Amino acid sequence: MLRQSSTLKMTWKLLWVPFLLAAWALPTTSSLHPDQPKVLLVAFDGFRWDYLYKVPTPHFHSVMKYGVHVKQVTNIFITKTYPNFYTMVTGLFAESHGIVSNDMFDPVLNKSFSLDHMDIYDSEFWEAATPIWITNQRAGHSSGAAMWPGTDVKIHGTFPTRYMPYNQSIPFEERVAKIIEWFTSKEPINLGLLYWEDPDDMGHHLGPDSPLMGTVISDIDNKLGYLIKMLKKAKLWGTLNLIITSDHGMTQCSEERIIELDQYLDRDHYVLIDQSPVAAILPKEGEFDEVYETLAHAHPNLTVYKREEIPERWHYRYNRRIQPIIAVADQGWHVVQNKSEDFMLGNHGYDNALPEMHPIFLAQGPAFRKNFTKESMNSTDLYPLLCHLLDITATPHNGSFQKVQDLLRSAAPRTTPDGKSTTPLHGRTKPKEYEQEESYAYFIGVSLGSILVIIFFVIFIKHLVRSQMPDVGAVHPEIVQPLLHA
Ligand SMILES: *[C@@H]1O[C@H](CO)[C@@H](O)[C@H](O)[C@H]1NC(C)=O
Ligand SMILES: *[C@@H]1O[C@H](CO)[C@@H](O)[C@H](O)[C@H]1NC(C)=O
Ligand SMILES: *[C@@H]1O[C@H](CO)[C@@H](O)[C@H](O)[C@H]1NC(C)=O
Ligand SMILES: *[C@@H]1O[C@H](CO)[C@@H](O)[C@H](O)[C@H]1NC(C)=O
Ligand SMILES: *[C@@H]1O[C@H](CO)[C@@H](O)[C@H](O)[C@H]1NC(C)=O
Ligand SMILES: *[C@@H]1O[C@H](CO)[C@@H](O)[C@H](O)[C@H]1NC(C)=O
Ligand SMILES: *[C@@H]1O[C@H](CO)[C@@H](O)[C@H](O)[C@H]1NC(C)=O
Ligand SMILES: [Zn+2]
């Protein structure tokens, strides 16, 4: 008995050697493919571009320093949540992807879509486009979504490979845990989509100019810090491309700036499909001219358009869900039918040319340059950028990969319109060949590591044989085999 136990002790001691070596070699193996595309897209709803400077946001600033930052992102009109979220994952303007507002009516389907009642699950509203999670899956990959708007809707008969049904009460930490579980599972996702409701909720409630917004923004910065900490813990940090963005900004409203439709229009003459700051108006049969004429001269801070006269730059015209008349309030003005209705201190939805409607955009990861600031981009360009990172073929869209290519470190020398060839400005940017040499080095390292592991196994097995333990054969396969497989 005594002899047996001392040999077992020896066996255990020796077992540690190959185990430690394997543990040392394994993380290196995962960097064997530094180009393995992995993308995590994170959106904090209603995070205005300049919230970054309102209070200290060290985690956001760290991403900017070790990654890229775009100062002005022109999102799409209308600057509401669902239209912009669908643009991020399709690269299409609202008139083309079909989610033209948070509240819509489709006269052909004779159906309504409403965020207020979470009445958004009708597939038909979504199927003019194919979101990136589906295209990614069709290319043989897996996508995972933690509450990203639209990801729990069945679109073209499909859901994301992994997703959480929407539930506002699920804490951020739980969403992060799911995303990390999916990225590190046996059949890992290569595309993760993570959504958080703030600072939009509090922005509406307090108004963006409230000093209390500072606490809200600090809290979001802590959430980003938590996400980064968990990604590091899961050994995903450094191999994954993290993109942090938002759908829109927020502007301060006031009870002094209310436009009350009841003062001008008879409710029997129209149906109000969407309210503020872009009132979508469906006149009743035969009432179009009267409703339009009345409203056009109603209020100096309300600009009224017939659908076919909506400015070209909004790309908000050619869709039957855009109502025959839209009335767009000036920034900071609020449209209601009756003043007795609820009022919010902060809102968005206004002209997408207004800086206060613009979201943040930062990214860090192996594909991105470091400490690089870009002045501006269109949010439609995110989609082709994502497709490039995931190495999948983009469906037709309204963005341009060329316009955002300079965010990437492997951006090939480009030819500018004036014919001059430009190379990326930063010294850290490495051409492709260097990256390949780097991966040869990894390969050699891993090979040497593996050979060492094998040598130790041989010594270990020899030791076992010499120890003449009668039950060695039983111990050996159980303990050693999992290591051989690792
Ligand atoms: C549209 O649906 C409503 C019920 O939601 C119904 O009362 C109406 O008749 C329908 N209209 C048409 C044209 O089918
Ligand atoms: C949403 O999550 C909360 C907290 O986990 C839970 O109590 C609630 O039942 C969930 N709601 C639904 C509709 O699943
Ligand atoms: C509201 O309208 C007045 C009068 O036309 C104009 O002076 C003011 O600038 C407008 N407000 C905004 C926020 O555009
Ligand atoms: C607007 O609200 C007030 C107060 O609730 C009410 O007295 C009035 O009739 C409403 N106006 C219309 C046109 O519904
Ligand atoms: C980042 O870039 C700015 C100028 O673009 C420079 O002043 C700063 O020193 C750089 N920081 C790091 C850490 O490289
Ligand atoms: C955004 O797109 C428009 C065309 O739709 C283009 O004129 C403009 O230059 C783009 N802006 C940026 C920053 O790429
Ligand atoms: C946007 O892209 C879609 C799909 O390619 C296309 O049908 C549409 O005409 C484009 N819109 C604009 C304004 O170019
Ligand atoms: Zn909002």
Short mmCIF file of C-alpha atoms and ligand atoms in Angstrom, two decimals, residues 91-93 95-96 312 315 395-399, ligand 7:
data_model
loop_
_atom_site.label_atom_id
_atom_site.label_comp_id
_atom_site.label_asym_id
_atom_site.label_seq_id
_atom_site.Cartn_x
_atom_site.Cartn_y
_atom_site.Cartn_z
CA GLY A 91 -25.53 49.01 -44.93
CA LEU A 92 -28.82 50.22 -46.41
CA PHE A 93 -30.72 53.46 -46.04
CA GLU A 95 -36.03 53.45 -47.57
CA SER A 96 -34.19 50.34 -48.79
CA GLU A 312 -32.72 63.63 -51.55
CA HIS A 315 -32.72 58.84 -48.87
CA THR A 395 -25.08 41.83 -50.06
CA PRO A 396 -25.88 44.99 -52.12
CA HIS A 397 -25.74 48.05 -49.87
CA ASN A 398 -25.35 51.84 -49.79
CA GLY A 399 -21.96 52.04 -48.07
C1 LIG B 7 -29.04 51.55 -51.87
O1 LIG B 7 -28.74 50.21 -52.19
C2 LIG B 7 -29.83 49.48 -52.71
C3 LIG B 7 -29.36 48.05 -52.89
O2 LIG B 7 -28.28 48.01 -53.74
C4 LIG B 7 -30.28 50.12 -54.01
O3 LIG B 7 -31.40 49.43 -54.50
C5 LIG B 7 -30.60 51.57 -53.77
O4 LIG B 7 -30.91 52.20 -55.00
C6 LIG B 7 -29.44 52.29 -53.13
N1 LIG B 7 -29.84 53.64 -52.80
C7 LIG B 7 -29.15 54.70 -53.20
C8 LIG B 7 -29.67 56.02 -52.78
O5 LIG B 7 -28.17 54.60 -53.89
#
